[in-house]
Structure formats: structure tokens, C-alpha cells
PDB file of C-alpha atoms in Angstrom:
ATOM      1  CA  MET A 207     -23.332  20.175 -10.605  1.00 54.00           C
ATOM      2  CA  SER A 208     -20.332  19.530  -8.394  1.00 70.00           C
ATOM      3  CA  GLU A 209     -20.349  20.031  -4.665  1.00 74.00           C
ATOM      4  CA  THR A 210     -18.013  22.377  -2.917  1.00 80.00           C
ATOM      5  CA  ARG A 211     -15.445  21.017  -0.522  1.00 77.00           C
ATOM      6  CA  ILE A 212     -17.419  22.352   2.450  1.00 79.00           C
ATOM      7  CA  GLU A 213     -20.613  20.590   1.378  1.00 78.00           C
ATOM      8  CA  LYS A 214     -18.780  17.395   0.545  1.00 76.00           C
ATOM      9  CA  TYR A 215     -17.192  16.975   3.979  1.00 79.00           C
ATOM     10  CA  LYS A 216     -20.008  18.439   6.102  1.00 81.00           C
ATOM     11  CA  ASP A 217     -21.249  15.025   7.312  1.00 78.00           C
ATOM     12  CA  TYR A 218     -17.689  13.853   7.916  1.00 76.00           C
ATOM     13  CA  ARG A 219     -16.895  16.841  10.131  1.00 78.00           C
ATOM     14  CA  ALA A 220     -20.139  16.379  12.048  1.00 77.00           C
ATOM     15  CA  SER A 221     -19.329  12.713  12.705  1.00 75.00           C
ATOM     16  CA  ILE A 222     -15.867  13.603  13.985  1.00 76.00           C
ATOM     17  CA  LEU A 223     -17.295  16.118  16.401  1.00 75.00           C
ATOM     18  CA  THR A 224     -19.915  13.686  17.750  1.00 73.00           C
ATOM     19  CA  ASP A 225     -17.748  10.538  18.016  1.00 60.00           C
ATOM     20  CA  ASP A 226     -16.320   9.461  21.358  1.00 65.00           C
ATOM     21  CA  THR A 227     -12.732   9.902  20.230  1.00 60.00           C
ATOM     22  CA  PRO A 228     -10.177  10.589  22.938  1.00 57.00           C
ATOM     23  CA  VAL A 229      -9.090  14.221  22.980  1.00 60.00           C
ATOM     24  CA  ILE A 230      -5.863  15.655  24.351  1.00 60.00           C
ATOM     25  CA  ASP A 231      -5.874  19.250  25.541  1.00 59.00           C
ATOM     26  CA  ASN A 232      -3.017  21.517  24.611  1.00 54.00           C
ATOM     27  CA  ALA A 233      -0.349  21.119  27.322  1.00 54.00           C
ATOM     28  CA  ASN A 234       1.176  24.530  26.649  1.00 55.00           C
ATOM     29  CA  ASN A 235      -1.049  27.072  28.443  1.00 51.00           C
ATOM     30  CA  SER A 236       1.046  30.138  27.719  1.00 51.00           C
ATOM     31  CA  PRO A 237      -0.827  33.344  26.785  1.00 49.00           C
ATOM     32  CA  SER A 238       0.507  33.244  23.245  1.00 51.00           C
ATOM     33  CA  HIS A 239      -1.263  29.935  22.523  1.00 49.00           C
ATOM     34  CA  HIS A 240      -4.974  29.433  22.315  1.00 49.00           C
ATOM     35  CA  SER A 241      -5.925  27.056  25.155  1.00 50.00           C
ATOM     36  CA  SER A 242      -8.907  25.454  23.393  1.00 56.00           C
ATOM     37  CA  VAL A 243      -6.818  23.805  20.669  1.00 55.00           C
ATOM     38  CA  THR A 244      -7.376  20.042  20.781  1.00 61.00           C
ATOM     39  CA  THR A 245      -6.271  17.076  18.730  1.00 63.00           C
ATOM     40  CA  SER A 246      -7.814  13.657  18.436  1.00 70.00           C
ATOM     41  CA  THR A 247      -5.436  10.735  18.891  1.00 76.00           C
ATOM     42  CA  LEU A 248      -5.288   7.106  17.861  1.00 74.00           C
ATOM     43  CA  PRO A 249      -4.720   4.380  20.411  1.00 78.00           C
ATOM     44  CA  MET A 250      -1.136   3.099  20.381  1.00 80.00           C
ATOM     45  CA  ASP A 251      -2.308  -0.492  19.807  1.00 80.00           C
ATOM     46  CA  GLU A 252      -4.026   0.538  16.567  1.00 79.00           C
ATOM     47  CA  VAL A 253      -0.882   2.254  15.317  1.00 76.00           C
ATOM     48  CA  ILE A 254       1.342  -0.731  16.112  1.00 77.00           C
ATOM     49  CA  GLN A 255      -1.142  -3.153  14.562  1.00 78.00           C
ATOM     50  CA  ALA A 256      -1.289  -1.040  11.387  1.00 76.00           C
ATOM     51  CA  LEU A 257       2.502  -1.045  11.172  1.00 75.00           C
ATOM     52  CA  ASP A 258       2.598  -4.823  11.617  1.00 74.00           C
ATOM     53  CA  ASN A 259      -0.043  -5.283   8.914  1.00 75.00           C
ATOM     54  CA  GLY A 260       1.948  -3.018   6.605  1.00 72.00           C
ATOM     55  CA  SER A 261       5.111  -5.060   7.054  1.00 77.00           C
ATOM     56  CA  LYS A 262       3.197  -8.336   6.512  1.00 78.00           C
ATOM     57  CA  GLU A 263       1.711  -6.907   3.345  1.00 81.00           C
ATOM     58  CA  GLU A 264       5.136  -5.762   2.181  1.00 84.00           C
ATOM     59  CA  ILE A 265       6.574  -9.255   2.739  1.00 86.00           C
ATOM     60  CA  PHE A 266       3.662 -10.799   0.816  1.00 88.00           C
ATOM     61  CA  LEU A 267       4.200  -8.409  -2.097  1.00 90.00           C
ATOM     62  CA  ARG A 268       7.939  -9.166  -2.177  1.00 91.00           C
ATOM     63  CA  LYS A 269       7.292 -12.932  -2.241  1.00 93.00           C
ATOM     64  CA  ASN A 270       4.668 -12.503  -4.938  1.00 94.00           C
ATOM     65  CA  ARG A 271       7.052 -10.411  -7.050  1.00 95.00           C
ATOM     66  CA  ARG A 272       9.832 -12.965  -6.574  1.00 96.00           C
ATOM     67  CA  LYS A 273       7.506 -15.784  -7.709  1.00 96.00           C
ATOM     68  CA  LYS A 274       6.554 -13.822 -10.833  1.00 96.00           C
ATOM     69  CA  ILE A 275      10.199 -13.147 -11.688  1.00 97.00           C
ATOM     70  CA  ILE A 276      11.115 -16.822 -11.249  1.00 97.00           C
ATOM     71  CA  SER A 277       8.151 -18.040 -13.330  1.00 97.00           C
ATOM     72  CA  TYR A 278       8.890 -15.559 -16.141  1.00 97.00           C
ATOM     73  CA  SER A 279      12.565 -16.562 -16.100  1.00 97.00           C
ATOM     74  CA  VAL A 280      11.688 -20.251 -16.376  1.00 97.00           C
ATOM     75  CA  ILE A 281       9.271 -19.610 -19.253  1.00 98.00           C
ATOM     76  CA  ILE A 282      11.826 -17.467 -21.123  1.00 98.00           C
ATOM     77  CA  GLY A 283      14.508 -20.115 -20.519  1.00 98.00           C
ATOM     78  CA  LEU A 284      12.266 -22.850 -21.926  1.00 98.00           C
ATOM     79  CA  VAL A 285      11.437 -20.765 -25.004  1.00 98.00           C
ATOM     80  CA  ILE A 286      15.150 -20.119 -25.629  1.00 98.00           C
ATOM     81  CA  LEU A 287      15.884 -23.837 -25.144  1.00 98.00           C
ATOM     82  CA  VAL A 288      13.209 -24.788 -27.723  1.00 97.00           C
ATOM     83  CA  ILE A 289      14.583 -22.263 -30.238  1.00 97.00           C
ATOM     84  CA  VAL A 290      18.136 -23.546 -29.760  1.00 97.00           C
ATOM     85  CA  ALA A 291      16.885 -27.138 -30.179  1.00 96.00           C
ATOM     86  CA  PHE A 292      15.194 -26.214 -33.483  1.00 96.00           C
ATOM     87  CA  VAL A 293      18.355 -24.486 -34.737  1.00 96.00           C
ATOM     88  CA  VAL A 294      20.589 -27.433 -33.799  1.00 96.00           C
ATOM     89  CA  PHE A 295      18.098 -29.915 -35.296  1.00 96.00           C
ATOM     90  CA  GLY A 296      17.955 -27.851 -38.506  1.00 95.00           C
ATOM     91  CA  ILE A 297      21.767 -27.717 -38.756  1.00 94.00           C
ATOM     92  CA  ILE A 298      22.070 -31.475 -38.232  1.00 94.00           C
ATOM     93  CA  LEU A 299      19.179 -32.219 -40.673  1.00 93.00           C
ATOM     94  CA  PHE A 300      20.518 -30.108 -43.565  1.00 89.00           C
ATOM     95  CA  LYS A 301      24.204 -30.942 -43.165  1.00 84.00           C
TER      96      LYS A 301
END
């Protein structure tokens, strides 16, 4: 039997509430806003590091794709060269 969404994420929510994550209070204290609204934030170093890792991964994927394209092109070129060689050899042989 499948779990409901509430049951599935119950432990996750509890861990978020008990972790020592930095919390920023709502800066807008006007009466129209609820003053107990909080958000958890990530350290700036983590965000920058994640962006750097993403760009390194993107560069790796581009290089890998380029290598595949070059290797497939070389293989296709060699196959075409062998076929042309057979055709020319056959023409010369049966002339």
C-alpha cells in the first residue's frame, strides 16, 4: 500500500526543523505580514562551489561529446574509404 505524501516526508520535515541551519527572520515587520515567517538559507560558499562544479561538469560533457563525434566521424570515414577501395579494385579487376 502506498504512503501518502505527508507520511513519506514526515522524517524529512522533522530533520529540517531540528538541524542547525541558519535562519533569517522576515525583515518586513508590517502588520500585513506574519512576523514568524522564516526561511533557511545556504551559505554563499556552497552556492558558488556548486556553480563552479556545474560549469566543470558541463565542460567535461562537452569534451566527451566532441571526442565521440570525432571518433564516429573517423570510423565512418574509414568505412567509406574501404567501400570506395573495393569499388575501384572491382572496376580495375573486371575491366
